[in-house]
Coordinates of C-alpha atoms in Angstrom, one line a residue:
Chain A
X155 CA 61.8 -34.6 43.4
X156 CA 58.8 -34.6 45.8
X157 CA 55.7 -32.6 44.9
X158 CA 52.4 -31.9 46.6
X159 CA 49.1 -31.1 44.6
X160 CA 46.2 -29.6 46.4
X161 CA 42.9 -30.1 44.7
X162 CA 39.4 -28.7 45.3
X163 CA 37.0 -31.5 44.2
X164 CA 33.3 -31.9 43.8
X165 CA 31.9 -34.6 46.3
X166 CA 30.7 -37.1 43.8
X167 CA 30.9 -40.8 43.4
X168 CA 34.2 -42.0 42.1
X169 CA 36.0 -38.5 42.2
X170 CA 38.8 -39.9 44.3
X171 CA 39.1 -42.7 41.9
X172 CA 39.6 -40.6 38.9
X173 CA 42.2 -38.6 40.6
X174 CA 44.4 -41.5 41.9
X175 CA 44.2 -43.2 38.5
X176 CA 45.9 -40.3 36.8
X177 CA 48.8 -41.1 39.0
X178 CA 48.6 -44.9 38.8
X179 CA 48.4 -44.9 34.8
X180 CA 51.6 -43.0 34.5
X181 CA 53.4 -45.0 37.1
X182 CA 53.7 -42.3 39.7
X183 CA 53.4 -43.6 43.3
X184 CA 51.2 -41.7 45.7
X185 CA 53.2 -41.3 49.0
X186 CA 50.6 -39.5 50.9
X187 CA 46.9 -38.6 50.4
X188 CA 44.4 -36.5 52.5
X189 CA 40.8 -35.7 51.7
X190 CA 38.8 -33.4 53.9
X191 CA 35.8 -31.2 53.6
X192 CA 37.0 -27.9 52.2
X193 CA 34.5 -25.9 54.2
X194 CA 32.9 -27.5 57.3
X195 CA 29.5 -25.7 56.5
X196 CA 29.3 -27.3 53.0
X197 CA 30.2 -30.9 52.2
X198 CA 29.8 -30.4 48.5
X199 CA 33.7 -29.5 48.0
X200 CA 36.5 -31.6 49.3
X201 CA 40.1 -30.6 49.6
X202 CA 42.3 -33.4 48.5
X203 CA 46.1 -33.2 49.0
X204 CA 48.4 -35.7 47.2
X205 CA 52.1 -36.0 47.8
X206 CA 54.1 -37.8 45.1
X207 CA 57.6 -38.0 43.5
X208 CA 58.6 -37.2 40.0
X209 CA 60.5 -34.9 37.9
X210 CA 59.5 -31.7 36.3
X211 CA 57.8 -33.4 33.4
X212 CA 55.8 -35.7 35.7
X213 CA 54.7 -32.8 37.9
X214 CA 53.4 -30.6 34.9
X215 CA 51.7 -33.7 33.1
X216 CA 50.0 -34.7 36.4
X217 CA 48.8 -31.2 37.0
X218 CA 47.5 -30.8 33.5
X219 CA 45.7 -34.1 33.4
X220 CA 44.1 -33.4 36.8
X221 CA 42.9 -30.0 35.5
X222 CA 41.0 -31.9 32.8
X223 CA 38.8 -33.8 35.2
X224 CA 35.4 -32.5 35.5
X225 CA 35.0 -33.1 39.3
X226 CA 38.2 -31.2 39.9
X227 CA 37.5 -27.4 40.4
X228 CA 41.0 -26.2 41.2
X229 CA 44.5 -27.5 41.1
X230 CA 47.6 -26.0 42.7
X231 CA 51.0 -26.9 43.6
X232 CA 52.0 -26.3 47.3
Chain B
X197 CA 5.0 -28.4 33.7
X198 CA 5.0 -31.8 32.1
X199 CA 5.7 -35.0 33.9
X200 CA 7.3 -37.8 32.0
X201 CA 9.4 -40.7 32.9
X202 CA 13.2 -41.0 33.0
X203 CA 13.3 -42.9 29.6
X204 CA 11.3 -40.3 28.0
X205 CA 13.5 -37.5 29.5
X206 CA 16.4 -39.3 27.7
X207 CA 14.6 -39.0 24.4
X208 CA 13.7 -35.3 25.1
X209 CA 17.3 -34.6 25.9
X210 CA 18.6 -36.3 22.7
X211 CA 16.2 -34.4 20.6
X212 CA 16.8 -31.1 22.2
X213 CA 20.5 -31.4 21.6
X214 CA 20.1 -32.3 18.0
X215 CA 20.4 -36.0 17.8
X216 CA 18.2 -37.2 14.9
X217 CA 19.6 -40.8 14.5
X218 CA 21.0 -43.0 17.2
X219 CA 22.6 -46.4 17.0
X220 CA 22.2 -49.3 19.6
X221 CA 20.8 -52.6 20.7
X222 CA 18.0 -53.2 23.1
X223 CA 18.1 -55.3 26.3
X224 CA 16.5 -56.0 29.6
X225 CA 18.0 -52.8 31.3
X226 CA 17.0 -50.3 28.6
X227 CA 13.6 -51.6 27.9
X228 CA 12.0 -48.3 29.1
X229 CA 14.3 -46.4 26.7
X230 CA 13.3 -48.5 23.8
X231 CA 9.7 -48.1 24.7
X232 CA 10.2 -44.3 24.6
X233 CA 12.1 -44.7 21.2
X234 CA 9.0 -46.6 19.9
X235 CA 6.7 -43.8 21.1
X236 CA 9.0 -41.1 19.5
X237 CA 10.0 -42.7 16.3
X238 CA 8.7 -39.7 14.4
X239 CA 11.2 -37.6 16.2
X240 CA 14.3 -39.7 16.3
X241 CA 15.6 -42.7 14.2
X242 CA 17.2 -45.7 15.8
X243 CA 19.4 -48.1 13.9
X244 CA 19.9 -51.6 15.4
X245 CA 23.3 -53.1 14.6
X246 CA 24.3 -56.7 14.9
X247 CA 26.5 -56.1 17.9
X248 CA 27.0 -53.2 20.4
X249 CA 30.6 -52.7 19.2
X250 CA 29.2 -52.0 15.7
X251 CA 26.8 -49.5 17.1
X252 CA 29.4 -47.6 19.0
X253 CA 31.7 -47.4 15.8
X254 CA 28.5 -46.4 13.8
X255 CA 27.9 -43.5 16.2
X256 CA 31.6 -42.7 16.0
X257 CA 31.5 -42.7 12.1
X258 CA 28.3 -40.6 12.2
X259 CA 30.1 -38.0 14.5
X260 CA 33.2 -37.7 12.3
X261 CA 31.1 -37.1 9.1
X262 CA 28.6 -34.6 10.8
X263 CA 30.7 -33.0 13.6
X264 CA 27.7 -33.6 15.8
X265 CA 27.8 -35.8 18.9
X266 CA 27.3 -39.5 17.9
X267 CA 24.8 -41.3 20.2
X268 CA 24.9 -45.1 21.1
X269 CA 22.6 -46.9 23.4
X270 CA 23.2 -50.3 25.1
X271 CA 21.8 -52.4 27.7
X272 CA 23.8 -53.2 31.1
X273 CA 26.4 -55.9 31.5
X274 CA 27.6 -57.3 28.2
X275 CA 25.8 -54.6 26.2
X276 CA 27.8 -52.0 28.0
X277 CA 31.1 -54.0 28.0
X278 CA 30.6 -54.4 24.3
X279 CA 30.8 -50.6 23.7
X280 CA 34.2 -50.3 25.5
X281 CA 36.3 -50.8 22.4
X282 CA 34.2 -48.2 20.5
X283 CA 34.3 -45.7 23.4
X284 CA 38.2 -46.2 23.7
X285 CA 38.4 -45.8 19.8
X286 CA 36.4 -42.4 20.1
X287 CA 38.7 -41.3 23.1
X288 CA 41.9 -42.0 21.3
X289 CA 40.8 -39.9 18.1
X290 CA 38.9 -37.2 20.1
X291 CA 35.4 -38.0 18.6
X292 CA 32.4 -36.5 20.3
X293 CA 30.3 -39.5 21.4
X294 CA 27.5 -40.1 24.0
X295 CA 27.1 -43.5 25.2
X296 CA 23.9 -44.3 27.2
X297 CA 23.7 -47.6 29.2
X298 CA 21.1 -49.1 31.2
X299 CA 21.9 -50.8 34.5
X300 CA 20.3 -52.8 37.3
X301 CA 17.9 -50.9 39.5
X302 CA 19.6 -48.7 42.1
X303 CA 18.7 -50.9 45.1
X304 CA 20.6 -53.8 43.3
X305 CA 23.7 -52.0 42.3
X306 CA 26.8 -53.4 43.8
X307 CA 25.0 -56.9 44.5
X308 CA 26.2 -58.6 41.4
X309 CA 22.7 -58.5 39.9
X310 CA 21.9 -60.0 36.6
X311 CA 23.8 -58.2 33.9
X312 CA 25.3 -55.7 36.3
X313 CA 28.7 -54.3 35.6
X314 CA 30.4 -51.2 37.0
X315 CA 30.6 -49.6 33.5
X316 CA 31.4 -46.2 34.9
X317 CA 34.5 -47.8 36.7
X318 CA 35.4 -49.8 33.6
X319 CA 35.2 -46.8 31.1
X320 CA 36.8 -44.2 33.4
X321 CA 40.2 -44.0 31.8
X322 CA 38.7 -43.9 28.3
X323 CA 36.0 -41.1 28.6
X324 CA 36.2 -37.5 29.0
X325 CA 33.7 -37.9 31.8
X326 CA 31.0 -40.3 32.8
X327 CA 28.0 -40.3 35.1
X328 CA 25.8 -42.7 37.0
X329 CA 22.3 -41.0 37.4
X330 CA 20.9 -42.4 40.6
X331 CA 18.3 -39.7 41.0
X332 CA 15.9 -39.0 38.1
X333 CA 15.8 -35.3 38.9
X334 CA 19.5 -35.1 37.9
X335 CA 18.9 -36.7 34.4
X336 CA 17.9 -33.7 32.4
X337 CA 20.8 -31.6 33.5
X338 CA 23.3 -34.6 33.2
X339 CA 22.2 -35.1 29.4
X340 CA 22.7 -31.4 28.7
X341 CA 26.1 -31.4 30.3
X342 CA 27.2 -34.5 28.6
X343 CA 26.5 -33.0 25.2
X344 CA 28.6 -30.1 26.1
X345 CA 31.4 -32.0 27.5
X346 CA 31.6 -34.5 24.4
X347 CA 31.5 -31.6 21.9
X348 CA 33.5 -28.7 23.3
X349 CA 37.2 -28.2 23.9
X350 CA 39.0 -31.4 22.8
X351 CA 36.2 -33.6 21.9
X352 CA 35.5 -37.0 23.2
X353 CA 33.3 -39.6 24.6
X354 CA 30.9 -39.3 27.6
X355 CA 29.0 -42.1 29.2
X356 CA 25.8 -41.9 31.2
X357 CA 24.7 -45.0 33.0
X358 CA 21.1 -44.9 34.0
X359 CA 19.6 -47.7 36.2
X360 CA 16.4 -49.2 35.1
X361 CA 14.4 -47.8 38.0
X362 CA 15.5 -44.3 37.2
X363 CA 14.4 -44.7 33.6
X364 CA 10.9 -45.6 35.0
X365 CA 10.6 -42.8 37.6
X366 CA 8.5 -39.8 36.9
X367 CA 10.0 -36.4 36.7
X368 CA 9.3 -32.8 35.5
X369 CA 10.6 -31.7 32.1
X370 CA 12.2 -28.4 32.9
X371 CA 13.9 -27.5 29.4
X372 CA 17.3 -27.3 31.1
X373 CA 20.3 -26.5 28.8
X374 CA 23.9 -26.3 29.7
X375 CA 26.1 -23.4 29.1
X376 CA 29.2 -23.8 27.0
X377 CA 32.5 -23.1 28.9
X378 CA 34.1 -19.7 28.3
X379 CA 36.6 -19.6 25.5
X380 CA 40.0 -18.5 26.8
X381 CA 41.5 -15.6 24.7
X382 CA 44.3 -16.6 22.4
X383 CA 47.8 -15.2 23.4
X384 CA 51.3 -15.3 22.1
X385 CA 50.3 -14.9 18.5
X386 CA 53.0 -12.3 18.0
X387 CA 55.7 -14.9 18.6
X388 CA 54.2 -17.1 16.1
X389 CA 54.1 -14.3 13.6
X390 CA 57.6 -13.5 14.1
X391 CA 58.8 -17.1 13.7
X392 CA 56.8 -17.5 10.5
X393 CA 58.2 -14.3 9.1
X394 CA 61.7 -15.2 9.6
X395 CA 61.2 -18.9 8.4
X396 CA 63.2 -20.1 5.5
X397 CA 61.7 -23.6 5.4
X398 CA 58.3 -23.4 7.0
X399 CA 56.3 -26.5 7.4
X400 CA 52.6 -27.0 8.4
X401 CA 51.7 -30.2 10.2
X402 CA 47.9 -30.4 10.4
X403 CA 46.0 -32.9 12.6
X404 CA 42.6 -33.9 13.8
X405 CA 42.1 -30.5 15.5
X406 CA 42.0 -28.9 12.0
X407 CA 39.3 -31.3 10.8
X408 CA 37.4 -31.1 14.2
X409 CA 37.2 -27.3 14.1
X410 CA 36.4 -27.3 10.4
X411 CA 39.5 -25.0 9.6
X412 CA 40.3 -26.5 6.2
X413 CA 39.7 -23.2 4.5
X414 CA 41.8 -21.2 6.9
X415 CA 44.6 -23.8 6.5
X416 CA 44.6 -23.6 2.8
X417 CA 44.9 -19.8 3.0
X418 CA 47.5 -19.9 5.5
X419 CA 49.7 -22.5 3.4
X420 CA 49.3 -20.3 0.4
X421 CA 50.2 -17.1 2.3
X422 CA 53.3 -18.8 3.7
X423 CA 54.1 -20.9 0.6
X424 CA 54.4 -23.6 3.1
X425 CA 54.0 -27.3 2.3
X426 CA 51.5 -29.2 4.5
X427 CA 51.8 -32.7 5.9
X428 CA 49.2 -34.4 8.0
X429 CA 48.6 -36.7 10.8
X430 CA 46.2 -39.6 10.0
X431 CA 43.4 -37.7 11.7
X432 CA 44.2 -34.6 9.7
X433 CA 44.3 -36.2 6.2
X434 CA 41.2 -34.6 4.8
X435 CA 42.1 -31.1 6.0
X436 CA 43.2 -30.2 2.4
X437 CA 42.2 -31.9 -0.9
X438 CA 44.9 -34.3 -2.0
X439 CA 45.0 -32.5 -5.3
X440 CA 46.3 -29.4 -3.6
X441 CA 50.0 -28.9 -4.8
X442 CA 51.1 -27.9 -1.2
X443 CA 49.5 -30.9 0.5
X444 CA 52.0 -33.6 0.7
X445 CA 50.1 -36.4 2.5
X446 CA 50.6 -37.9 5.8
X447 CA 53.9 -37.7 7.8
X448 CA 55.3 -40.4 10.0
X449 CA 55.9 -44.2 10.0
X450 CA 54.0 -45.0 6.9
X451 CA 53.8 -41.4 5.6
X452 CA 54.6 -40.2 2.1
X453 CA 58.3 -39.8 1.6
X454 CA 58.1 -36.2 0.6
X455 CA 55.9 -35.3 3.6
X456 CA 58.1 -37.0 6.2
X457 CA 61.4 -35.8 4.8
X458 CA 60.3 -32.2 4.2
X459 CA 59.0 -32.1 7.8
X460 CA 62.5 -33.2 9.1
X461 CA 64.2 -30.7 7.0
X462 CA 62.0 -27.6 7.9
X463 CA 63.3 -24.8 10.1
X464 CA 59.8 -23.8 11.5
X465 CA 57.4 -26.5 12.2
X466 CA 53.8 -25.1 12.8
X467 CA 51.9 -28.0 14.3
X468 CA 48.1 -27.5 14.3
X469 CA 45.8 -29.8 16.3
X470 CA 48.2 -32.7 16.6
X471 CA 49.3 -34.8 19.4
X472 CA 52.8 -35.9 18.1
X473 CA 52.0 -39.7 18.4
X474 CA 54.9 -42.0 18.6
X475 CA 53.9 -43.4 15.2
X476 CA 54.1 -39.8 13.7
X477 CA 57.4 -38.7 15.3
X478 CA 59.7 -41.7 15.6
X479 CA 62.8 -40.9 17.5
X480 CA 61.9 -37.8 19.5
X481 CA 65.4 -36.2 19.8
X482 CA 66.0 -36.5 16.1
X483 CA 62.5 -35.1 15.4
X484 CA 63.0 -32.0 17.6
X485 CA 66.5 -31.1 16.3
X486 CA 67.3 -27.9 14.5
X487 CA 63.8 -26.5 14.2
X488 CA 61.5 -24.1 15.9
X489 CA 58.3 -26.0 16.9
X490 CA 55.2 -24.1 17.3
X491 CA 52.3 -26.1 18.8
X492 CA 48.7 -25.1 18.7
X493 CA 46.2 -27.2 20.4
X494 CA 43.2 -26.9 22.4
X495 CA 44.2 -29.3 25.0
X496 CA 47.1 -27.8 27.1
X497 CA 48.0 -31.2 28.4
X498 CA 49.4 -31.9 24.9
X499 CA 51.8 -29.1 25.0
X500 CA 55.2 -30.7 25.9
X501 CA 53.7 -34.1 26.4
X502 CA 55.5 -35.9 23.7
X503 CA 57.4 -33.1 21.9
X504 CA 58.9 -30.0 23.5
X505 CA 57.6 -26.8 21.7
X506 CA 59.4 -23.5 21.5
X507 CA 56.1 -21.7 21.3
X508 CA 52.8 -23.2 22.5
X509 CA 49.3 -21.8 22.1
X510 CA 46.1 -23.0 23.5
X511 CA 43.1 -22.6 21.3
X512 CA 40.6 -24.0 18.8
X513 CA 42.5 -24.1 15.4
X514 CA 39.7 -22.3 13.5
X515 CA 39.8 -19.5 16.0
X516 CA 43.6 -19.2 16.2
X517 CA 43.9 -19.2 12.5
X518 CA 41.1 -16.5 12.1
X519 CA 43.3 -14.4 14.3
X520 CA 46.7 -15.2 12.9
X521 CA 45.8 -14.8 9.2
X522 CA 45.3 -11.0 9.3
X523 CA 48.6 -10.6 11.1
X524 CA 50.4 -12.2 8.2
X525 CA 48.8 -10.0 5.5
X526 CA 52.2 -8.3 4.7
X527 CA 54.2 -11.5 4.6
X528 CA 56.1 -12.1 1.5
X529 CA 57.7 -15.6 1.4
X530 CA 61.0 -15.9 -0.3
X531 CA 61.4 -19.6 0.0
X532 CA 61.5 -20.7 -3.7
X533 CA 64.6 -22.8 -2.9
X534 CA 62.6 -24.7 -0.3
X535 CA 59.6 -25.2 -2.6
X536 CA 62.1 -26.6 -5.2
X537 CA 63.5 -28.9 -2.7
X538 CA 59.9 -30.1 -1.8
X539 CA 59.3 -30.8 -5.5
X540 CA 62.5 -32.7 -5.7
X541 CA 61.3 -34.8 -2.7
X542 CA 57.9 -35.5 -4.4
X543 CA 60.0 -37.6 -6.9
X544 CA 60.7 -40.0 -4.0
X545 CA 57.1 -40.9 -3.6
X546 CA 57.4 -43.7 -6.2
X547 CA 55.4 -46.7 -5.4
X548 CA 55.8 -50.4 -6.0
X549 CA 55.4 -51.9 -9.4
X550 CA 52.7 -54.4 -10.4
X551 CA 49.5 -55.1 -12.4
X552 CA 46.9 -55.3 -9.7
X553 CA 48.5 -54.0 -6.6
X554 CA 46.3 -52.8 -3.7
X555 CA 47.4 -49.3 -4.3
X556 CA 46.1 -49.5 -7.9
X557 CA 42.8 -51.0 -6.6
X558 CA 42.2 -48.2 -4.2
X559 CA 43.1 -45.6 -7.0
X560 CA 40.7 -47.3 -9.3
X561 CA 37.9 -47.2 -6.7
X562 CA 38.6 -43.4 -6.4
X563 CA 38.1 -42.8 -10.1
X564 CA 34.5 -44.1 -9.6
X565 CA 33.5 -42.2 -6.6
X566 CA 32.2 -38.6 -6.0
X567 CA 34.2 -35.9 -4.2
X568 CA 31.9 -36.2 -1.2
X569 CA 31.9 -40.0 -0.9
X570 CA 32.7 -41.2 2.6
X571 CA 35.6 -43.6 3.0
X572 CA 36.1 -45.8 5.9
X573 CA 38.8 -48.4 6.7
X574 CA 39.7 -51.0 9.0
X575 CA 43.2 -51.4 10.5
X576 CA 46.3 -52.7 8.9
X577 CA 48.1 -52.4 5.6
X578 CA 44.9 -51.6 3.6
X579 CA 44.4 -48.7 6.0
X580 CA 47.8 -47.2 5.2
X581 CA 47.5 -47.8 1.4
X582 CA 44.1 -45.9 1.5
X583 CA 45.7 -43.2 3.3
X584 CA 48.6 -43.0 0.8
X585 CA 46.7 -43.5 -2.4
X586 CA 42.9 -42.7 -2.1
X587 CA 42.2 -39.1 -3.8
X588 CA 40.5 -37.6 -0.8
X589 CA 38.8 -34.2 -1.9
X590 CA 36.7 -32.9 1.0
X591 CA 37.1 -32.7 4.8
X592 CA 35.4 -35.3 7.0
X593 CA 35.4 -38.0 4.3
X594 CA 37.9 -40.3 5.9
X595 CA 36.8 -42.5 8.9
X596 CA 39.8 -44.5 10.2
X597 CA 40.8 -45.7 13.6
X598 CA 44.0 -43.8 14.3
X599 CA 45.0 -43.9 18.0
X600 CA 43.5 -47.1 19.1
X601 CA 44.1 -48.9 15.7
X602 CA 40.8 -50.9 16.0
X603 CA 40.6 -53.8 13.7
X604 CA 36.8 -54.2 13.3
X605 CA 36.1 -50.5 13.2
X606 CA 35.3 -50.3 9.6
X607 CA 31.9 -51.9 9.1
X608 CA 30.2 -49.9 11.9
X609 CA 32.0 -46.7 10.9
X610 CA 31.0 -47.1 7.3
X611 CA 27.3 -47.6 8.4
X612 CA 27.3 -44.6 10.6
X613 CA 29.1 -42.5 7.9
X614 CA 26.7 -43.6 5.2
X615 CA 23.7 -42.7 7.3
X616 CA 25.3 -39.4 8.2
X617 CA 25.9 -38.7 4.4
X618 CA 22.4 -39.0 3.5
X619 CA 22.8 -42.6 2.5
X620 CA 24.9 -41.8 -0.3
X621 CA 27.4 -44.4 -1.8
X622 CA 30.0 -45.1 1.0
X623 CA 33.2 -47.1 0.6
X624 CA 34.9 -49.4 3.1
X625 CA 38.3 -50.6 2.5
X626 CA 39.2 -53.5 4.6
X627 CA 41.4 -56.5 4.8
X628 CA 40.3 -60.2 5.1
X629 CA 41.7 -60.1 8.7
X630 CA 39.8 -57.0 9.8
X631 CA 36.6 -57.9 8.0
X632 CA 36.6 -61.2 9.9
X633 CA 36.2 -59.1 13.0
X634 CA 33.2 -57.1 12.2
X635 CA 31.4 -58.8 9.1
X636 CA 28.3 -59.4 11.3
X637 CA 27.4 -55.8 10.5
X638 CA 26.8 -56.7 6.9
X639 CA 23.5 -57.8 8.3
X640 CA 22.9 -54.2 9.4
X641 CA 24.0 -52.8 6.0
X642 CA 21.4 -55.1 4.3
X643 CA 18.6 -54.4 6.7
X644 CA 19.1 -50.7 6.2
X645 CA 19.6 -51.2 2.5
X646 CA 22.8 -48.9 2.5
X647 CA 24.8 -48.4 -0.6
X648 CA 28.0 -49.7 0.9
X649 CA 30.9 -50.8 -1.3
X650 CA 33.0 -53.0 0.8
X651 CA 36.3 -53.6 -0.9
X652 CA 38.2 -56.5 0.9
X653 CA 41.9 -56.3 0.0
X654 CA 42.3 -60.0 0.5
X655 CA 45.8 -61.4 0.7
X656 CA 45.0 -64.4 3.1
X657 CA 47.3 -63.1 5.7
X658 CA 47.4 -60.6 8.6
X659 CA 49.4 -58.4 6.3
X660 CA 50.7 -55.6 8.7
X661 CA 51.8 -58.1 11.4
X662 CA 53.3 -60.3 8.7
X663 CA 55.3 -57.4 7.4
X664 CA 56.8 -56.7 10.9
X665 CA 57.6 -60.5 11.2
X666 CA 59.3 -60.3 7.8
X667 CA 61.3 -57.1 8.7
X668 CA 62.1 -57.6 12.3
X669 CA 61.3 -61.3 13.4
X670 CA 63.3 -63.3 10.9
X671 CA 60.3 -64.1 8.6
X672 CA 58.9 -66.3 11.4
X673 CA 55.2 -65.9 10.3
X674 CA 53.7 -66.8 13.6
X675 CA 49.8 -67.1 13.4
X676 CA 49.5 -64.6 10.5
X677 CA 48.9 -67.1 7.6
X678 CA 45.2 -67.4 8.0
X679 CA 44.6 -70.6 5.8
X680 CA 40.8 -69.8 5.9
X681 CA 38.5 -70.9 3.2
X682 CA 35.9 -68.2 3.6
X683 CA 34.2 -67.6 0.3
X684 CA 33.4 -63.8 0.6
X685 CA 31.1 -63.8 -2.4
X686 CA 28.9 -66.7 -0.9
X687 CA 29.2 -64.9 2.5
X688 CA 27.9 -61.6 1.0
X689 CA 25.0 -63.5 -0.7
X690 CA 24.1 -65.4 2.5
X691 CA 23.7 -62.0 4.2
X692 CA 21.5 -60.7 1.3
X693 CA 24.2 -58.6 -0.3
X694 CA 25.8 -59.0 -3.7
X695 CA 29.3 -60.3 -3.9
X696 CA 32.1 -60.2 -6.7
X697 CA 35.5 -61.5 -6.9
X698 CA 38.1 -59.6 -8.9
X699 CA 41.7 -60.5 -9.7
X700 CA 42.6 -57.7 -12.1
X701 CA 41.8 -54.0 -12.8
X702 CA 39.4 -54.7 -15.6
X703 CA 37.1 -56.9 -13.5
X704 CA 37.3 -54.4 -10.6
X705 CA 36.2 -51.6 -13.2
X706 CA 33.4 -53.6 -14.6
X707 CA 31.9 -54.2 -11.1
X708 CA 32.4 -50.5 -10.1
X709 CA 30.8 -49.4 -13.3
X710 CA 27.3 -51.1 -12.4
X711 CA 27.2 -50.7 -8.6
X712 CA 23.6 -51.3 -7.2
X713 CA 22.2 -49.0 -4.6
X714 CA 22.6 -51.8 -2.0
X715 CA 25.5 -53.4 -0.1
X716 CA 28.2 -54.9 -2.3
X717 CA 31.2 -56.9 -1.3
X718 CA 34.2 -57.0 -3.7
X719 CA 36.8 -59.6 -2.9
X720 CA 40.1 -58.2 -4.4
X721 CA 42.7 -60.9 -4.5
X722 CA 46.2 -59.3 -3.8
X723 CA 49.7 -60.6 -3.3
X724 CA 50.5 -61.4 0.4
X725 CA 54.1 -60.1 0.0
X726 CA 53.0 -56.5 -0.9
X727 CA 54.4 -54.2 1.8
X728 CA 53.5 -50.8 3.1
X729 CA 56.3 -48.6 2.2
X730 CA 57.9 -46.2 3.0
X731 CA 58.4 -47.4 6.6
X732 CA 60.4 -45.8 9.5
X733 CA 60.9 -48.6 12.0
X734 CA 59.5 -48.0 15.4
X735 CA 61.8 -45.6 17.5
X736 CA 63.9 -44.9 14.5
X737 CA 64.2 -41.5 12.6
X738 CA 63.7 -40.3 9.1
X739 CA 67.2 -41.4 8.0
X740 CA 66.3 -45.0 8.8
X741 CA 63.3 -45.0 6.3
X742 CA 62.9 -48.3 4.4
X743 CA 61.9 -47.3 1.0
X744 CA 62.0 -50.3 -1.3
X745 CA 65.0 -52.3 -0.4
X746 CA 65.1 -54.9 2.5
X747 CA 67.0 -53.3 5.3
X748 CA 67.7 -56.1 7.9
X749 CA 69.7 -53.9 10.3
X750 CA 66.8 -51.7 11.1
X751 CA 65.2 -53.2 14.1
X752 CA 62.3 -52.3 16.3
X753 CA 61.0 -52.7 19.8
X754 CA 57.3 -51.9 19.9

């Protein structure tokens, strides 16, 4: 099952690395990833969209682990 | 406003957040911090260990005893990488720890400068969060934030990497403090109340979350109100005194027979601050069968991670129990059959026979210690025997490496625990294998003149691995028979400590009866064939428990 997570992330060193390692450690491949400035007038926050595959368990685990990251301000499934 | 340098800012931050003792090891990239420590020695103590790993474990032990955030400082490169095991250990056991590392100056970062490593990258999967402070104006707020992150919610380690030129840069001290995150209101308690009221065979499974939130008293009240037996995870062991009749001991792979079996037979399992590790559950589908599982934990990602609960609640255990207890005021437990069954199960706790078994040695040491004596262990058979047989009385008196299973944890942890407990007598139970990994810290115990009692349960083998080789690998004892000739008595003397060798209970007692107020090593000679029992083979269930007889058909895979 495919699932896409949309994140609002503080623009800090290594933030993307922290996010991708949540997927890597649990063995979920990232099929597509996009990172853009969330608001053109403010480069402090990025919107990162990650598309991956996994069952319901994988989806919930990834979401909850992402929510624990301090650079991640918001996590939602799209 | 006062202008100070970054290194002094670090000291100001540590002092403001309550750090009175820190552990560490100086080096090139932290010279400014050590200079600031020198100038502030009246405000903050620093204990130098023999190795940075020992310092990290000492800060961990200090944190487990006090509940405060333990602090460790190390230089860049090898100093920082030597912390890694200690940080991972704190992460797996949810211990609040702040690691401060130096690094090459900012202009040299990324250029493979002398003693430069990407310690933030290296530790990223084993910290709650970490920071590189490239701009000295961010240092004060970063330290404040780090303390909050380490010691709120599910606790854990935080690392701050401070390049040397940032430590030397001037900055204004503003008195910044960070605000604690908002506590989410606790919900769905009514479902729990209902489940507990209709329970015929309730069982409470208490973990590190109970100890971390200092909820032992609430747990005692709850267990009495429900007439529910209580079993523990390794991290939860000291939540109740071992002489409480409802406290059955640890559940799981090497748990007490009564605790593990009663947990499997219960109809309502109230799990408080546990993460259902594979060592605790064994086969998950058998584990979950025929019971209502209530999981209370502050970390939502634990709900349903390993075990699927029927009811899950997010919250600090102390706060949840404070809300739950009044709602149970009218409960009248009618489970005398269940308590009779639990009493019957306790008869199954029988231990191995022998004159001077490790179990007897541990109990004997217990007879000579105070209720508040801090007990540390390393990892292996001696650790499980300590968990099974030491008479723990008070919360936060057991320092042991649960999740990571770090051989070499013990000496550092005992030093940190001893300092945290006003330098009162502290015991380390270790094995000859584990002690070999950290005995350099005997130098620290001597230089600090700490009253450590280091009990080496010496069987000349790597006992736990050997036990698995005996059970699951056809007695092919690959690399576990050490054949060393280390004389631990002379070794202790060489370090400036006292050493004794004991081969029976009377000899042990006579050493314990006249312990000096300085480090002592007691080399206890035990039988290499002594096993940790009971044992549930990995991936198996309670019915596969090995009690005393050899069971060759029970195999394992991890």
